[in-house]
mmCIF file of C-alpha atoms in Angstrom:
data_model
loop_
_atom_site.group_PDB
_atom_site.id
_atom_site.type_symbol
_atom_site.label_atom_id
_atom_site.label_comp_id
_atom_site.label_asym_id
_atom_site.label_seq_id
_atom_site.Cartn_x
_atom_site.Cartn_y
_atom_site.Cartn_z
ATOM 1 C CA MET A 35 -109.614 -20.154 106.676
ATOM 2 C CA LYS A 36 -110.240 -20.227 110.422
ATOM 3 C CA LEU A 37 -106.769 -21.635 110.969
ATOM 4 C CA LEU A 38 -105.251 -18.754 108.995
ATOM 5 C CA LYS A 39 -107.081 -16.182 111.172
ATOM 6 C CA ILE A 40 -105.935 -17.941 114.350
ATOM 7 C CA ILE A 41 -102.307 -17.943 113.106
ATOM 8 C CA GLN A 42 -102.574 -14.231 112.212
ATOM 9 C CA LYS A 43 -103.976 -13.342 115.648
ATOM 10 C CA PHE A 44 -101.275 -15.435 117.354
ATOM 11 C CA THR A 45 -98.571 -13.729 115.291
ATOM 12 C CA ILE A 46 -99.942 -10.261 116.106
ATOM 13 C CA CYS A 47 -100.156 -11.079 119.820
ATOM 14 C CA THR A 48 -96.625 -12.491 119.804
ATOM 15 C CA ALA A 49 -95.308 -9.378 118.031
ATOM 16 C CA ILE A 50 -97.007 -7.089 120.563
ATOM 17 C CA ILE A 51 -95.543 -9.074 123.468
ATOM 18 C CA LEU A 52 -92.048 -9.029 121.932
ATOM 19 C CA ILE A 53 -92.216 -5.291 121.248
ATOM 20 C CA SER A 54 -93.334 -4.496 124.780
ATOM 21 C CA TYR A 55 -90.687 -6.836 126.233
ATOM 22 C CA SER A 56 -87.913 -5.379 124.102
ATOM 23 C CA ASN A 57 -88.828 -1.866 125.251
ATOM 24 C CA THR A 58 -88.349 -2.896 128.877
ATOM 25 C CA VAL A 59 -85.071 -4.677 128.130
ATOM 26 C CA PHE A 60 -83.537 -1.938 126.021
ATOM 27 C CA SER A 61 -84.787 0.941 128.126
ATOM 28 C CA GLN A 62 -82.385 0.092 130.940
ATOM 29 C CA ASP A 63 -80.093 2.969 131.832
ATOM 30 C CA ALA A 64 -76.845 0.991 132.007
ATOM 31 C CA PRO A 65 -75.152 0.369 128.652
ATOM 32 C CA ILE A 66 -73.417 -2.921 128.019
ATOM 33 C CA LYS A 67 -69.745 -2.705 128.969
ATOM 34 C CA ILE A 68 -67.366 -4.681 126.781
ATOM 35 C CA GLY A 69 -63.690 -5.521 127.241
ATOM 36 C CA TYR A 70 -61.126 -7.141 124.980
ATOM 37 C CA VAL A 71 -58.031 -9.104 125.948
ATOM 38 C CA SER A 72 -55.304 -10.492 123.679
ATOM 39 C CA LEU A 73 -54.012 -13.809 124.977
ATOM 40 C CA GLU A 74 -51.239 -13.741 122.405
ATOM 41 C CA ARG A 75 -49.899 -10.467 123.799
ATOM 42 C CA ILE A 76 -50.110 -11.836 127.330
ATOM 43 C CA LEU A 77 -48.062 -14.879 126.240
ATOM 44 C CA ASN A 78 -45.478 -12.664 124.560
ATOM 45 C CA GLU A 79 -45.249 -9.605 126.802
ATOM 46 C CA SER A 80 -45.948 -10.638 130.387
ATOM 47 C CA LYS A 81 -43.083 -11.058 132.805
ATOM 48 C CA MET A 82 -44.381 -14.498 133.741
ATOM 49 C CA ALA A 83 -44.230 -15.618 130.085
ATOM 50 C CA LYS A 84 -40.737 -14.228 129.586
ATOM 51 C CA GLU A 85 -39.523 -15.998 132.734
ATOM 52 C CA ALA A 86 -41.073 -19.264 131.542
ATOM 53 C CA GLN A 87 -39.359 -18.879 128.164
ATOM 54 C CA LEU A 88 -35.997 -18.218 129.814
ATOM 55 C CA LYS A 89 -36.462 -21.190 132.141
ATOM 56 C CA MET A 90 -37.260 -23.457 129.193
ATOM 57 C CA GLN A 91 -34.201 -22.237 127.309
ATOM 58 C CA ASN A 92 -32.059 -23.005 130.333
ATOM 59 C CA ASP A 93 -33.631 -26.433 130.812
ATOM 60 C CA PHE A 94 -33.537 -27.513 127.165
ATOM 61 C CA GLY A 95 -30.601 -25.506 125.800
ATOM 62 C CA ALA A 96 -28.009 -28.220 126.391
ATOM 63 C CA ARG A 97 -30.168 -30.862 124.705
ATOM 64 C CA GLU A 98 -30.829 -28.561 121.732
ATOM 65 C CA LYS A 99 -27.078 -27.965 121.366
ATOM 66 C CA ASP A 100 -26.433 -31.702 121.589
ATOM 67 C CA VAL A 101 -28.919 -32.385 118.786
ATOM 68 C CA ARG A 102 -27.525 -29.574 116.595
ATOM 69 C CA ASP A 103 -23.971 -30.827 117.133
ATOM 70 C CA GLY A 104 -25.067 -34.380 116.327
ATOM 71 C CA VAL A 105 -26.715 -33.286 113.079
ATOM 72 C CA ALA A 106 -23.580 -31.342 112.090
ATOM 73 C CA LYS A 107 -21.374 -34.333 112.927
ATOM 74 C CA ILE A 108 -23.513 -36.664 110.798
ATOM 75 C CA LYS A 109 -23.367 -34.245 107.859
ATOM 76 C CA ALA A 110 -19.608 -34.012 108.180
ATOM 77 C CA GLU A 111 -19.263 -37.801 108.393
ATOM 78 C CA ALA A 112 -21.533 -38.264 105.360
ATOM 79 C CA ALA A 113 -19.472 -35.762 103.364
ATOM 80 C CA GLN A 114 -16.254 -37.530 104.375
ATOM 81 C CA LEU A 115 -17.731 -40.917 103.436
ATOM 82 C CA ASP A 116 -18.729 -39.559 100.020
ATOM 83 C CA LYS A 117 -15.158 -38.361 99.475
ATOM 84 C CA ASP A 118 -13.604 -41.627 100.680
ATOM 85 C CA ALA A 119 -16.094 -43.945 98.949
ATOM 86 C CA LEU A 120 -13.905 -44.477 95.900
ATOM 87 C CA VAL A 121 -10.694 -45.266 97.777
ATOM 88 C CA ILE A 122 -11.833 -47.406 100.718
ATOM 89 C CA PRO A 123 -12.702 -51.092 100.459
ATOM 90 C CA GLU A 124 -16.350 -52.040 99.897
ATOM 91 C CA VAL A 125 -16.605 -53.730 103.325
ATOM 92 C CA ASP A 126 -15.390 -50.597 105.160
ATOM 93 C CA ARG A 127 -17.702 -48.360 103.133
ATOM 94 C CA ILE A 128 -20.748 -50.513 103.970
ATOM 95 C CA ARG A 129 -19.752 -50.651 107.661
ATOM 96 C CA ARG A 130 -19.378 -46.852 107.806
ATOM 97 C CA GLN A 131 -22.721 -46.361 106.020
ATOM 98 C CA ARG A 132 -24.424 -48.577 108.611
ATOM 99 C CA GLU A 133 -22.748 -46.706 111.473
ATOM 100 C CA LEU A 134 -23.785 -43.403 109.900
ATOM 101 C CA ALA A 135 -27.380 -44.637 109.534
ATOM 102 C CA GLU A 136 -27.374 -45.768 113.174
ATOM 103 C CA HIS A 137 -26.078 -42.372 114.352
ATOM 104 C CA ASP A 138 -28.718 -40.667 112.218
ATOM 105 C CA ARG A 139 -31.527 -42.737 113.777
ATOM 106 C CA GLU A 140 -30.198 -41.943 117.254
ATOM 107 C CA ILE A 141 -30.095 -38.198 116.551
ATOM 108 C CA GLN A 142 -33.600 -38.304 115.070
ATOM 109 C CA ARG A 143 -34.854 -40.098 118.189
ATOM 110 C CA LYS A 144 -33.238 -37.478 120.424
ATOM 111 C CA GLN A 145 -34.712 -34.729 118.278
ATOM 112 C CA ARG A 146 -38.234 -36.208 118.517
ATOM 113 C CA GLU A 147 -37.919 -36.574 122.281
ATOM 114 C CA LEU A 148 -36.710 -32.991 122.582
ATOM 115 C CA ILE A 149 -39.609 -31.681 120.511
ATOM 116 C CA GLU A 150 -42.140 -33.687 122.547
ATOM 117 C CA ASP A 151 -40.618 -32.550 125.848
ATOM 118 C CA THR A 152 -40.507 -28.874 124.851
ATOM 119 C CA GLN A 153 -44.080 -28.980 123.536
ATOM 120 C CA ARG A 154 -45.329 -30.644 126.718
ATOM 121 C CA ARG A 155 -43.455 -28.222 128.926
ATOM 122 C CA GLY A 156 -44.586 -25.244 126.832
ATOM 123 C CA ALA A 157 -48.206 -26.333 127.195
ATOM 124 C CA GLU A 158 -47.756 -26.631 130.969
ATOM 125 C CA GLU A 159 -46.224 -23.161 131.184
ATOM 126 C CA ARG A 160 -48.960 -21.630 128.986
ATOM 127 C CA SER A 161 -51.573 -23.315 131.174
ATOM 128 C CA LYS A 162 -50.075 -21.711 134.289
ATOM 129 C CA ILE A 163 -50.012 -18.309 132.591
ATOM 130 C CA PHE A 164 -53.620 -18.685 131.401
ATOM 131 C CA GLU A 165 -54.729 -19.683 134.891
ATOM 132 C CA LYS A 166 -53.120 -16.593 136.455
ATOM 133 C CA ALA A 167 -54.366 -14.372 133.639
ATOM 134 C CA ASN A 168 -57.915 -15.640 134.144
ATOM 135 C CA GLN A 169 -57.722 -14.841 137.869
ATOM 136 C CA VAL A 170 -56.482 -11.345 137.087
ATOM 137 C CA LEU A 171 -59.087 -10.950 134.373
ATOM 138 C CA LYS A 172 -61.914 -11.969 136.714
ATOM 139 C CA SER A 173 -60.897 -9.381 139.280
ATOM 140 C CA LEU A 174 -60.544 -6.747 136.555
ATOM 141 C CA VAL A 175 -63.996 -7.610 135.207
ATOM 142 C CA GLU A 176 -65.464 -7.164 138.682
ATOM 143 C CA GLN A 177 -63.627 -3.854 139.212
ATOM 144 C CA LYS A 178 -64.672 -2.375 135.873
ATOM 145 C CA LYS A 179 -68.114 -4.016 136.018
ATOM 146 C CA LEU A 180 -67.744 -5.420 132.518
ATOM 147 C CA ASP A 181 -70.593 -7.419 131.022
ATOM 148 C CA ILE A 182 -68.555 -9.299 128.440
ATOM 149 C CA VAL A 183 -64.883 -9.871 127.596
ATOM 150 C CA ILE A 184 -63.897 -10.877 124.077
ATOM 151 C CA GLN A 185 -60.650 -12.698 123.316
ATOM 152 C CA GLU A 186 -60.581 -12.606 119.524
ATOM 153 C CA ALA A 187 -61.927 -9.951 117.206
ATOM 154 C CA ALA A 188 -61.324 -8.552 113.733
ATOM 155 C CA PHE A 189 -61.007 -5.002 115.062
ATOM 156 C CA VAL A 190 -60.668 -3.660 118.582
ATOM 157 C CA SER A 191 -60.852 -0.097 119.776
ATOM 158 C CA SER A 192 -58.298 0.970 122.358
ATOM 159 C CA ARG A 193 -61.232 2.040 124.564
ATOM 160 C CA VAL A 194 -62.186 -1.579 125.243
ATOM 161 C CA ASP A 195 -58.717 -3.216 125.098
ATOM 162 C CA ILE A 196 -57.776 -4.187 128.654
ATOM 163 C CA THR A 197 -54.761 -6.318 127.710
ATOM 164 C CA ASN A 198 -52.249 -3.799 129.081
ATOM 165 C CA GLU A 199 -54.059 -3.748 132.416
ATOM 166 C CA VAL A 200 -54.047 -7.552 132.600
ATOM 167 C CA ILE A 201 -50.315 -7.659 131.756
ATOM 168 C CA ALA A 202 -49.565 -4.952 134.365
ATOM 169 C CA ALA A 203 -51.530 -6.848 137.026
ATOM 170 C CA LEU A 204 -49.777 -10.113 136.105
ATOM 171 C CA ASN A 205 -46.379 -8.412 136.267
ATOM 172 C CA SER A 206 -47.108 -6.941 139.711
ATOM 173 C CA LYS A 207 -47.851 -10.371 141.206
#
């Protein structure tokens, strides 16, 4: 019984302290200032991102064309082998099938290497963009005196969306 009274008194004292503390915290004059930024839009719309995409297309375009041409050549050779299979000797057919399989493995290897290289390079480019965007965002946060910046949300009002300002600042640098 005594323990129950002590717990009740402790709970009442704790509630009084929390209520008085919350009044001092929430009675501040400055409201919380929130901002929102869309990293996806920055990666799609910023000049830096578009330049990185163009640079990657220039760097990897020839390899992509080589792989596409190789795939088309293998398909054409396979179709020709299917047509010729009935009229060519068994030894020639087997030799051509092996050559075709070897070409296919080589193209698949090139394709894997291309995918790995483009993914690695894309990650490097995105990292550079994120680094610059974070610098711009930090200065924008200080200018606007924002308390919090959110990167993902279910709904965002245009009042708090600062993505356009971040993109404009990135484009001006």
